[in-house]
């Protein structure tokens, strides 16, 4: 027996409420983040990811408050992302009780920030989030590019190369979201997942597009992911984390039951 | 006076979780402190740690915690966690080689870049996630915890103890390593009990209630 594949429910939080957008636009209220985190904890989630999707200055105190409440009741790893731009932001979240922070656009603006953060706080708490979109070459070869601003703004950066570069700078984990799939419930974009998991030596979390339990299995068996992240299938109690784990175990995937 | 549990704070990592997990399992008073006078007053001590070994050892020495740890393990229960466990050994390969506290015989080694599982699949480093812990001795801290229960690990370096009688549990990740060491009043774990859900909380409960016989 080896390392269990992880299921990570994700809370997208706006102004203190869990929301879930389709392609980050159509936002739907799913409830109180502390209550939802407690439910996932009881159901056997392996970690929880908390993404502050507004990340305004005014919202920051609310976020810190919510993270503190979750961390004092939920004894599994907690990752916090959204608006992490400085080492002070990281310190604030770790002090509030986060175990890891997820860095997204700040890494694109200044890749050295990832190195600085890893050196200061340790690679184990630095997750680099990559939002990738498929932009095929003229000859039809699949290529994946990083997009910012909820998938609206291209950066010209190749997602696979970027994942390797972030690993070299000291990232401890990659959170890979397919912007083509996020919110669609069509399943993970397995091409980019496989391309990145095969290219880096650190764990990769697949995200974006989960609509059923088979999608979670595919992310691991076909995408090669070390962990799978999903939001809406769990928020509205369509499936419990326990059901997801039992399904995965039946398909031969090692999970923590 | 109710019992006091001190979490030693040497500036390395998230101590909020350790403190709140101890409170959650019923520790009467929990203090997170860098003050040797406060730590000496505690009935039990938790020695945590995350991050790079060179920085950890530099802070431990700067704050005089090397001498303090030697003193504490003589007369009260001490739980060392993650890098706190690794710091107890003689030497770590991390950061090009760092001398550690030498309170336990053995060293701390890198997992390796070419780690594979029994089926030949490449394993990622850090070892991050839930792995099974194989108990190698009876110990009061294993009360209520099943053989091969899963705990949450995050580390790139692992312990190889010289004194095999001190190995309370092992774990397999590409190679077998020492996941838990136990000697007299000292219990040292590579995983994070404060992040290991109900199983981790059971271990912390056992620690808070532990009355060493020696």
Tab-separated table of N, CA and C in Angstrom, chain B residues 36-145:
chain	number	residue	atom	x	y	z
B	36	UNK	N	11.941	30.251	27.434
B	36	UNK	CA	12.343	29.027	28.149
B	36	UNK	C	11.718	28.933	29.547
B	37	UNK	N	11.515	30.058	30.211
B	37	UNK	CA	10.934	30.029	31.559
B	37	UNK	C	9.498	29.501	31.507
B	38	UNK	N	8.748	29.944	30.507
B	38	UNK	CA	7.361	29.487	30.347
B	38	UNK	C	7.353	27.993	29.967
B	39	UNK	N	8.238	27.630	29.044
B	39	UNK	CA	8.283	26.240	28.567
B	39	UNK	C	8.656	25.296	29.708
B	40	UNK	N	9.599	25.716	30.568
B	40	UNK	CA	10.017	24.883	31.707
B	40	UNK	C	8.879	24.625	32.690
B	41	UNK	N	7.917	25.541	32.740
B	41	UNK	CA	6.791	25.360	33.652
B	41	UNK	C	5.780	24.335	33.165
B	42	UNK	N	5.871	23.994	31.876
B	42	UNK	CA	4.851	23.113	31.287
B	42	UNK	C	5.015	21.678	31.772
B	43	UNK	N	3.872	20.986	31.843
B	43	UNK	CA	3.884	19.579	32.221
B	43	UNK	C	4.249	18.696	31.042
B	44	UNK	N	3.912	19.172	29.841
B	44	UNK	CA	4.243	18.446	28.609
B	44	UNK	C	4.618	19.474	27.553
B	45	UNK	N	5.418	18.994	26.593
B	45	UNK	CA	5.945	19.929	25.604
B	45	UNK	C	5.787	19.349	24.201
B	46	UNK	N	5.370	20.205	23.266
B	46	UNK	CA	5.331	19.829	21.850
B	46	UNK	C	6.409	20.624	21.121
B	47	UNK	N	7.206	19.911	20.335
B	47	UNK	CA	8.331	20.509	19.601
B	47	UNK	C	8.048	20.353	18.110
B	48	UNK	N	7.408	21.366	17.486
B	48	UNK	CA	7.022	21.230	16.077
B	48	UNK	C	8.148	21.729	15.148
B	49	UNK	N	7.810	21.962	13.914
B	49	UNK	CA	8.790	22.520	12.990
B	49	UNK	C	8.410	22.251	11.564
B	50	UNK	N	8.564	23.265	10.727
B	50	UNK	CA	8.450	23.083	9.282
B	50	UNK	C	9.568	23.888	8.644
B	51	UNK	N	9.729	23.723	7.346
B	51	UNK	CA	10.697	24.527	6.623
B	51	UNK	C	12.044	23.831	6.551
B	52	UNK	N	13.050	24.614	6.198
B	52	UNK	CA	14.369	24.056	5.928
B	52	UNK	C	15.148	23.859	7.223
B	53	UNK	N	15.937	22.763	7.268
B	53	UNK	CA	16.652	22.393	8.486
B	53	UNK	C	17.689	23.419	8.922
B	54	UNK	N	18.401	24.015	7.960
B	54	UNK	CA	19.447	24.960	8.360
B	54	UNK	C	18.842	26.122	9.140
B	55	UNK	N	17.720	26.653	8.640
B	55	UNK	CA	17.055	27.769	9.334
B	55	UNK	C	16.504	27.328	10.684
B	56	UNK	N	15.943	26.123	10.713
B	56	UNK	CA	15.398	25.597	11.971
B	56	UNK	C	16.489	25.493	13.025
B	57	UNK	N	17.613	24.853	12.657
B	57	UNK	CA	18.684	24.651	13.638
B	57	UNK	C	19.294	25.986	14.068
B	58	UNK	N	19.381	26.931	13.125
B	58	UNK	CA	19.927	28.249	13.476
B	58	UNK	C	19.052	28.905	14.540
B	59	UNK	N	17.725	28.812	14.368
B	59	UNK	CA	16.818	29.412	15.342
B	59	UNK	C	16.847	28.666	16.670
B	60	UNK	N	16.896	27.329	16.605
B	60	UNK	CA	16.957	26.517	17.830
B	60	UNK	C	18.186	26.913	18.653
B	61	UNK	N	19.320	27.088	17.982
B	61	UNK	CA	20.565	27.418	18.701
B	61	UNK	C	20.532	28.853	19.206
B	62	UNK	N	20.027	29.760	18.363
B	62	UNK	CA	19.997	31.175	18.740
B	62	UNK	C	19.157	31.367	20.011
B	63	UNK	N	18.059	30.598	20.100
B	63	UNK	CA	17.156	30.763	21.239
B	63	UNK	C	17.535	29.873	22.424
B	64	UNK	N	18.623	29.103	22.271
B	64	UNK	CA	19.070	28.246	23.377
B	64	UNK	C	18.197	27.019	23.592
B	65	UNK	N	17.438	26.647	22.552
B	65	UNK	CA	16.531	25.506	22.709
B	65	UNK	C	17.262	24.166	22.628
B	66	UNK	N	18.536	24.177	22.170
B	66	UNK	CA	19.276	22.911	22.128
B	66	UNK	C	19.479	22.397	23.551
B	67	UNK	N	19.956	23.270	24.424
B	67	UNK	CA	20.151	22.868	25.828
B	67	UNK	C	18.802	22.599	26.501
B	68	UNK	N	17.828	23.416	26.163
B	68	UNK	CA	16.498	23.265	26.768
B	68	UNK	C	15.885	21.896	26.436
B	69	UNK	N	15.989	21.480	25.177
B	69	UNK	CA	15.422	20.186	24.781
B	69	UNK	C	16.078	19.040	25.539
B	70	UNK	N	17.412	19.097	25.696
B	70	UNK	CA	18.140	18.068	26.439
B	70	UNK	C	17.575	17.949	27.848
B	71	UNK	N	17.289	19.103	28.418
B	71	UNK	CA	16.761	19.160	29.774
B	71	UNK	C	15.315	18.627	29.833
B	72	UNK	N	14.482	19.039	28.884
B	72	UNK	CA	13.055	18.697	28.917
B	72	UNK	C	12.805	17.202	28.792
B	73	UNK	N	13.560	16.530	27.901
B	73	UNK	CA	13.276	15.106	27.674
B	73	UNK	C	13.674	14.252	28.872
B	74	UNK	N	14.395	14.834	29.814
B	74	UNK	CA	14.790	14.095	31.020
B	74	UNK	C	13.629	13.871	31.969
B	75	UNK	N	12.669	14.775	31.991
B	75	UNK	CA	11.690	14.668	33.078
B	75	UNK	C	10.236	14.955	32.713
B	76	UNK	N	9.898	15.045	31.399
B	76	UNK	CA	8.471	15.236	31.078
B	76	UNK	C	8.197	14.744	29.661
B	77	UNK	N	6.934	14.445	29.347
B	77	UNK	CA	6.610	13.974	28.004
B	77	UNK	C	6.856	15.056	26.947
B	78	UNK	N	7.522	14.643	25.869
B	78	UNK	CA	7.795	15.566	24.762
B	78	UNK	C	7.336	14.904	23.456
B	79	UNK	N	6.548	15.637	22.676
B	79	UNK	CA	6.113	15.173	21.357
B	79	UNK	C	6.770	16.053	20.302
B	80	UNK	N	7.623	15.451	19.482
B	80	UNK	CA	8.276	16.191	18.392
B	80	UNK	C	7.557	15.864	17.089
B	81	UNK	N	7.344	16.898	16.263
B	81	UNK	CA	6.570	16.730	15.031
B	81	UNK	C	7.373	17.190	13.815
B	82	UNK	N	7.386	16.345	12.771
B	82	UNK	CA	7.955	16.673	11.462
B	82	UNK	C	9.413	17.125	11.565
B	83	UNK	N	9.710	18.369	11.196
B	83	UNK	CA	11.094	18.837	11.267
B	83	UNK	C	11.566	18.848	12.724
B	84	UNK	N	10.625	18.980	13.661
B	84	UNK	CA	10.965	18.859	15.088
B	84	UNK	C	11.546	17.480	15.382
B	85	UNK	N	10.987	16.436	14.781
B	85	UNK	CA	11.539	15.085	14.912
B	85	UNK	C	12.927	15.007	14.273
B	86	UNK	N	13.020	15.508	13.037
B	86	UNK	CA	14.296	15.406	12.309
B	86	UNK	C	15.426	16.113	13.063
B	87	UNK	N	15.086	17.233	13.726
B	87	UNK	CA	16.097	18.011	14.450
B	87	UNK	C	16.694	17.231	15.621
B	88	UNK	N	16.006	16.173	16.078
B	88	UNK	CA	16.512	15.385	17.211
B	88	UNK	C	17.683	14.489	16.821
B	89	UNK	N	17.784	14.175	15.507
B	89	UNK	CA	18.808	13.256	15.049
B	89	UNK	C	20.186	13.926	15.061
B	90	UNK	N	21.209	13.187	14.590
B	90	UNK	CA	22.567	13.745	14.645
B	90	UNK	C	22.849	14.698	13.500
B	91	UNK	N	22.316	14.354	12.327
B	91	UNK	CA	22.693	15.138	11.147
B	91	UNK	C	21.629	14.993	10.065
B	92	UNK	N	21.433	16.074	9.275
B	92	UNK	CA	20.519	16.021	8.140
B	92	UNK	C	21.265	16.348	6.860
B	93	UNK	N	20.879	15.684	5.785
B	93	UNK	CA	21.481	15.966	4.470
B	93	UNK	C	20.976	17.267	3.860
B	94	UNK	N	19.912	17.836	4.440
B	94	UNK	CA	19.302	19.025	3.850
B	94	UNK	C	20.267	20.215	3.865
B	95	UNK	N	20.083	21.124	2.920
B	95	UNK	CA	20.899	22.346	2.823
B	95	UNK	C	22.401	22.028	2.777
B	96	UNK	N	22.775	20.925	2.121
B	96	UNK	CA	24.187	20.579	1.989
B	96	UNK	C	24.783	19.956	3.244
B	97	UNK	N	23.946	19.643	4.228
B	97	UNK	CA	24.437	18.987	5.456
B	97	UNK	C	24.341	19.925	6.644
B	98	UNK	N	23.560	19.510	7.640
B	98	UNK	CA	23.362	20.360	8.834
B	98	UNK	C	23.503	19.470	10.070
B	99	UNK	N	24.311	19.917	11.034
B	99	UNK	CA	24.392	19.205	12.308
B	99	UNK	C	23.151	19.495	13.119
B	100	UNK	N	22.539	18.450	13.663
B	100	UNK	CA	21.302	18.627	14.425
B	100	UNK	C	21.583	18.380	15.912
B	101	UNK	N	20.521	18.149	16.685
B	101	UNK	CA	20.669	18.112	18.141
B	101	UNK	C	21.390	16.866	18.660
B	102	UNK	N	21.295	15.752	17.935
B	102	UNK	CA	21.988	14.542	18.385
B	102	UNK	C	21.379	13.901	19.625
B	103	UNK	N	20.098	14.128	19.853
B	103	UNK	CA	19.437	13.512	21.007
B	103	UNK	C	19.015	12.078	20.704
B	104	UNK	N	18.942	11.740	19.407
B	104	UNK	CA	18.669	10.372	18.977
B	104	UNK	C	19.778	10.018	17.979
B	105	UNK	N	20.239	8.762	18.010
B	105	UNK	CA	21.302	8.344	17.087
B	105	UNK	C	20.711	8.076	15.704
B	106	UNK	N	21.363	8.625	14.677
B	106	UNK	CA	20.893	8.390	13.316
B	106	UNK	C	20.921	9.670	12.512
B	107	UNK	N	20.449	9.579	11.272
B	107	UNK	CA	20.494	10.779	10.442
B	107	UNK	C	19.235	10.944	9.595
B	108	UNK	N	19.208	12.056	8.867
B	108	UNK	CA	18.044	12.445	8.081
B	108	UNK	C	18.500	12.532	6.629
B	109	UNK	N	17.818	11.778	5.754
B	109	UNK	CA	18.284	11.645	4.365
B	109	UNK	C	17.241	12.113	3.376
B	110	UNK	N	17.712	12.561	2.213
B	110	UNK	CA	16.835	12.961	1.114
B	110	UNK	C	16.189	11.710	0.523
B	111	UNK	N	14.921	11.822	0.133
B	111	UNK	CA	14.236	10.685	-0.479
B	111	UNK	C	14.902	10.259	-1.791
B	112	UNK	N	15.424	11.243	-2.525
B	112	UNK	CA	16.033	10.930	-3.816
B	112	UNK	C	15.185	11.410	-4.964
B	113	UNK	N	15.835	11.693	-6.089
B	113	UNK	CA	15.121	12.206	-7.261
B	113	UNK	C	14.535	11.087	-8.108
B	114	UNK	N	15.008	9.861	-7.887
B	114	UNK	CA	14.593	8.761	-8.761
B	114	UNK	C	13.795	7.724	-7.983
B	115	UNK	N	12.943	8.226	-7.076
B	115	UNK	CA	12.157	7.351	-6.219
B	115	UNK	C	11.049	6.678	-7.030
B	116	UNK	N	10.891	5.351	-6.837
B	116	UNK	CA	9.798	4.649	-7.518
B	116	UNK	C	9.085	3.718	-6.531
B	117	UNK	N	7.839	3.377	-6.837
B	117	UNK	CA	7.118	2.432	-5.991
B	117	UNK	C	7.429	1.004	-6.443
B	118	UNK	N	6.783	0.019	-5.802
B	118	UNK	CA	7.119	-1.382	-6.078
B	118	UNK	C	6.786	-1.762	-7.524
B	119	UNK	N	5.845	-1.010	-8.146
B	119	UNK	CA	5.485	-1.303	-9.532
B	119	UNK	C	6.356	-0.515	-10.526
B	120	UNK	N	7.338	0.213	-10.005
B	120	UNK	CA	8.248	0.952	-10.877
B	120	UNK	C	7.760	2.327	-11.292
B	121	UNK	N	6.623	2.762	-10.735
B	121	UNK	CA	6.122	4.099	-11.074
B	121	UNK	C	6.890	5.154	-10.294
B	122	UNK	N	7.149	6.277	-10.933
B	122	UNK	CA	7.900	7.350	-10.294
B	122	UNK	C	7.077	7.960	-9.160
B	123	UNK	N	7.728	8.202	-8.055
B	123	UNK	CA	7.052	8.849	-6.924
B	123	UNK	C	7.484	10.299	-6.822
B	124	UNK	N	6.528	11.158	-6.477
B	124	UNK	CA	6.806	12.579	-6.349
B	124	UNK	C	7.509	12.863	-5.016
B	125	UNK	N	8.363	13.865	-5.012
B	125	UNK	CA	8.968	14.374	-3.785
B	125	UNK	C	8.683	15.877	-3.760
B	126	UNK	N	8.136	16.445	-2.691
B	126	UNK	CA	7.923	15.866	-1.368
B	126	UNK	C	6.900	14.723	-1.330
B	127	UNK	N	7.088	13.870	-0.329
B	127	UNK	CA	6.078	12.878	0.038
B	127	UNK	C	4.971	13.681	0.705
B	128	UNK	N	3.870	13.875	-0.023
B	128	UNK	CA	2.812	14.749	0.474
B	128	UNK	C	1.486	14.011	0.413
B	129	UNK	N	0.883	13.801	1.573
B	129	UNK	CA	-0.421	13.152	1.607
B	129	UNK	C	-0.511	12.092	2.689
B	130	UNK	N	-1.494	11.208	2.487
B	130	UNK	CA	-1.878	10.249	3.539
B	130	UNK	C	-1.255	8.892	3.284
B	131	UNK	N	-0.334	8.490	4.173
B	131	UNK	CA	0.305	7.186	4.040
B	131	UNK	C	0.050	6.351	5.281
B	132	UNK	N	0.199	5.030	5.085
B	132	UNK	CA	-0.047	4.117	6.201
B	132	UNK	C	1.166	4.029	7.109
B	133	UNK	N	0.893	3.970	8.394
B	133	UNK	CA	1.939	3.928	9.403
B	133	UNK	C	1.905	2.553	10.067
B	134	UNK	N	3.020	1.836	9.948
B	134	UNK	CA	3.125	0.469	10.481
B	134	UNK	C	3.761	0.521	11.875
B	135	UNK	N	2.948	0.276	12.877
B	135	UNK	CA	3.432	0.324	14.266
B	135	UNK	C	4.407	-0.823	14.513
B	136	UNK	N	5.561	-0.497	15.113
B	136	UNK	CA	6.601	-1.514	15.342
B	136	UNK	C	6.793	-1.838	16.817
B	137	UNK	N	6.044	-1.174	17.671
B	137	UNK	CA	6.110	-1.516	19.102
B	137	UNK	C	4.788	-1.145	19.762
B	138	UNK	N	4.541	-1.758	20.922
B	138	UNK	CA	3.388	-1.337	21.718
B	138	UNK	C	3.770	-0.037	22.404
B	139	UNK	N	2.847	0.891	22.435
B	139	UNK	CA	3.154	2.169	23.082
B	139	UNK	C	1.834	2.800	23.487
B	140	UNK	N	1.794	3.476	24.637
B	140	UNK	CA	0.534	4.111	25.053
B	140	UNK	C	-0.008	5.106	24.023
B	141	UNK	N	0.875	5.695	23.207
B	141	UNK	CA	0.379	6.675	22.228
B	141	UNK	C	-0.321	6.016	21.030
B	142	UNK	N	-0.235	4.691	20.928
B	142	UNK	CA	-0.970	3.996	19.853
B	142	UNK	C	-2.371	3.573	20.294
B	143	UNK	N	-2.749	3.878	21.524
B	143	UNK	CA	-4.060	3.433	22.027
B	143	UNK	C	-5.181	3.919	21.108
B	144	UNK	N	-6.040	3.001	20.688
B	144	UNK	CA	-7.190	3.365	19.854
B	144	UNK	C	-6.842	3.667	18.414
B	145	UNK	N	-5.591	3.431	18.003
B	145	UNK	CA	-5.192	3.695	16.607
B	145	UNK	C	-4.880	2.360	15.940
